[in-house]
Amino acid sequence: MVEIRKPIFVETAVSAVMEHQLKAVSEVISIHACDNRRLSEPIYATNAIPSFDKSPYDGFAIKSSDTNGASKNCPVTFQVVDHIGAGELPTKKLQVNEATRIMTGAKIPEGADCVVMFEICHEFEQDGQPFIRLKREIPEGDNIMKEGSEIQKGDLLVEKGTLINPGIKALLATFGYHHVSVAKKPLVGIISTGTELLEIEEPLQPGKIRNSNAYMIASQVKRAGAEYRYYGQLADKLESSFGKIKSVLDEVDILITTGGVSVGDYDLMPAIYEKLGAEVLFNKVAMRPGSVTTVASMGSKLLFGLSGNPSACYVGFELFARPIIQTSLYNPNPFLKRTKAIMATSFLKANPFTRFVRGYIHFEKGTMVVHSAGMDKSNVVSSLAHTTCLMVLPGGEQRV
Ligand code: AMP
Ligand code: MG
């Protein structure tokens, strides 16, 4: 007799998965390996930036009060007594009408309180000594990057859970974090089920298909920030499948299987969950595609039984597996971004279930327009190649 399953709302199903908090673990890695990882600790400034008063330009450091009254007709003259490049330290404290020739990034000498760019100085020599002449008054503090003007020591710069991008990497380096605390990637095991499956290197045979789901899911797992291990494909045989799945569960945090969750004669996953003693959170969701998506838990581990149909498999991962992975990576916003867009074409076939149509977004005259990525059937693989978003069409009798 066919089992009648009661569908639950997508939101309810997502909440059921999210209640099962996967343990977030942190690890310390080299800054060289930290791209696209998530911080497990906030970044604080370990020193002020700049950490000393410095020059933003190449020019001359002087004391502003020495320019009081300076004009075209009444220029002031400074003797250049020191010369420093970035990384060098001033050797002279400036006295009245003395200047230091200073390069971008160098420390402002004592006695100076402003910098004048080369462009407005007239340079000359007298008795073999360098001098400059200035024809205007310079305000105090002009062209000086003050210590701490950008960042104060102890400032919170980036929150825990943030994805490390090139700018964050620059901050890490700025503050001497050569080792970085990041969220450890959960390990996701992948197994495909189906007697019809061929590995990709095998030639096509009558009645068989190549296993595409395993490769697609591996790629989705990586994109979601987790680590994956592919454990191969299983023929639809209960005993051997059960044994393999049981042993793999010892090694992974999450197990994703594809196929075998429906009610066909060879859909063995329900029997395997039972035999494992796993708690099935749900096995029917009011959505298209992927209504047979099943999620079960066993202790701290989660088992995702995704449909074998490629589009359903894809959507099932994005809706249910991705957010919990993101949470274990400390991402405070684990869900896919939601926005409103105009549909480029209408959908004629109404369905009582919420539909997740594979699509892509285009901006047309400044408006966000969403297009279908191709054939909209759960068994379709081709449209996934063009999918950058999912159109969420509410269930109901109406065409959209
Ligand atoms: P199932 O969920 O096992 O009932 O499979 C549903 C459909 O998806 C069947 O037509 C399968 O042949 C197909 N399918 C199952 N597993 C895969 C896979 N790994 N790659 C591509 N198609 C698959
Ligand atoms: Mg199958």
PDB file of C-alpha atoms and ligand atoms in Angstrom, residues 192-194 196-197 209-214 258-262 267 306-310, ligand 1:
ATOM      1  CA  SER A 192      23.982   9.062  -4.884  1.00  0.00           C
ATOM      2  CA  THR A 193      21.505   6.221  -5.036  1.00  0.00           C
ATOM      3  CA  GLY A 194      20.058   4.560  -8.128  1.00  0.00           C
ATOM      4  CA  GLU A 196      20.487   3.337 -13.194  1.00  0.00           C
ATOM      5  CA  LEU A 197      23.507   5.502 -12.410  1.00  0.00           C
ATOM      6  CA  ILE A 209      22.109   7.674 -17.054  1.00  0.00           C
ATOM      7  CA  ARG A 210      25.208   9.393 -15.767  1.00  0.00           C
ATOM      8  CA  ASN A 211      25.169  10.547 -12.194  1.00  0.00           C
ATOM      9  CA  SER A 212      25.032  14.326 -12.355  1.00  0.00           C
ATOM     10  CA  ASN A 213      23.581  15.016  -8.914  1.00  0.00           C
ATOM     11  CA  ALA A 214      26.690  14.029  -6.995  1.00  0.00           C
ATOM     12  CA  THR A 258      20.255  11.857  -3.734  1.00  0.00           C
ATOM     13  CA  GLY A 259      17.388   9.699  -4.953  1.00  0.00           C
ATOM     14  CA  GLY A 260      15.303   7.022  -3.344  1.00  0.00           C
ATOM     15  CA  VAL A 261      13.107   9.210  -1.119  1.00  0.00           C
ATOM     16  CA  SER A 262       9.891   8.852  -3.094  1.00  0.00           C
ATOM     17  CA  ASP A 267      12.979   4.026  -3.117  1.00  0.00           C
ATOM     18  CA  LEU A 306      17.195  14.906  -1.705  1.00  0.00           C
ATOM     19  CA  SER A 307      15.164  13.881  -4.720  1.00  0.00           C
ATOM     20  CA  GLY A 308      16.992  12.188  -7.577  1.00  0.00           C
ATOM     21  CA  ASN A 309      15.421  14.585 -10.045  1.00  0.00           C
ATOM     22  CA  PRO A 310      18.185  17.111 -10.733  1.00  0.00           C
TER      23      PRO A 310
HETATM   24  P1  AMP B   1      14.486   8.977  -7.564  1.00  0.00           P
HETATM   25  O1  AMP B   1      14.433  10.206  -6.700  1.00  0.00           O
HETATM   26  O2  AMP B   1      15.477   7.989  -7.103  1.00  0.00           O
HETATM   27  O3  AMP B   1      13.108   8.392  -7.713  1.00  0.00           O
HETATM   28  O4  AMP B   1      14.935   9.455  -8.981  1.00  0.00           O
HETATM   29  C1  AMP B   1      14.130  10.359  -9.712  1.00  0.00           C
HETATM   30  C2  AMP B   1      14.701  10.567 -11.095  1.00  0.00           C
HETATM   31  O5  AMP B   1      15.977  11.184 -10.976  1.00  0.00           O
HETATM   32  C3  AMP B   1      14.927   9.289 -11.867  1.00  0.00           C
HETATM   33  O6  AMP B   1      14.568   9.527 -13.218  1.00  0.00           O
HETATM   34  C4  AMP B   1      16.384   9.044 -11.730  1.00  0.00           C
HETATM   35  O7  AMP B   1      16.922   8.315 -12.812  1.00  0.00           O
HETATM   36  C5  AMP B   1      16.949  10.418 -11.694  1.00  0.00           C
HETATM   37  N1  AMP B   1      18.187  10.449 -10.909  1.00  0.00           N
HETATM   38  C6  AMP B   1      18.363   9.817  -9.734  1.00  0.00           C
HETATM   39  N2  AMP B   1      19.608   9.999  -9.265  1.00  0.00           N
HETATM   40  C7  AMP B   1      20.231  10.786 -10.179  1.00  0.00           C
HETATM   41  C8  AMP B   1      21.541  11.310 -10.248  1.00  0.00           C
HETATM   42  N3  AMP B   1      22.451  11.082  -9.292  1.00  0.00           N
HETATM   43  N4  AMP B   1      21.864  12.076 -11.318  1.00  0.00           N
HETATM   44  C9  AMP B   1      20.943  12.320 -12.263  1.00  0.00           C
HETATM   45  N5  AMP B   1      19.687  11.840 -12.248  1.00  0.00           N
HETATM   46  C10 AMP B   1      19.328  11.059 -11.221  1.00  0.00           C
END
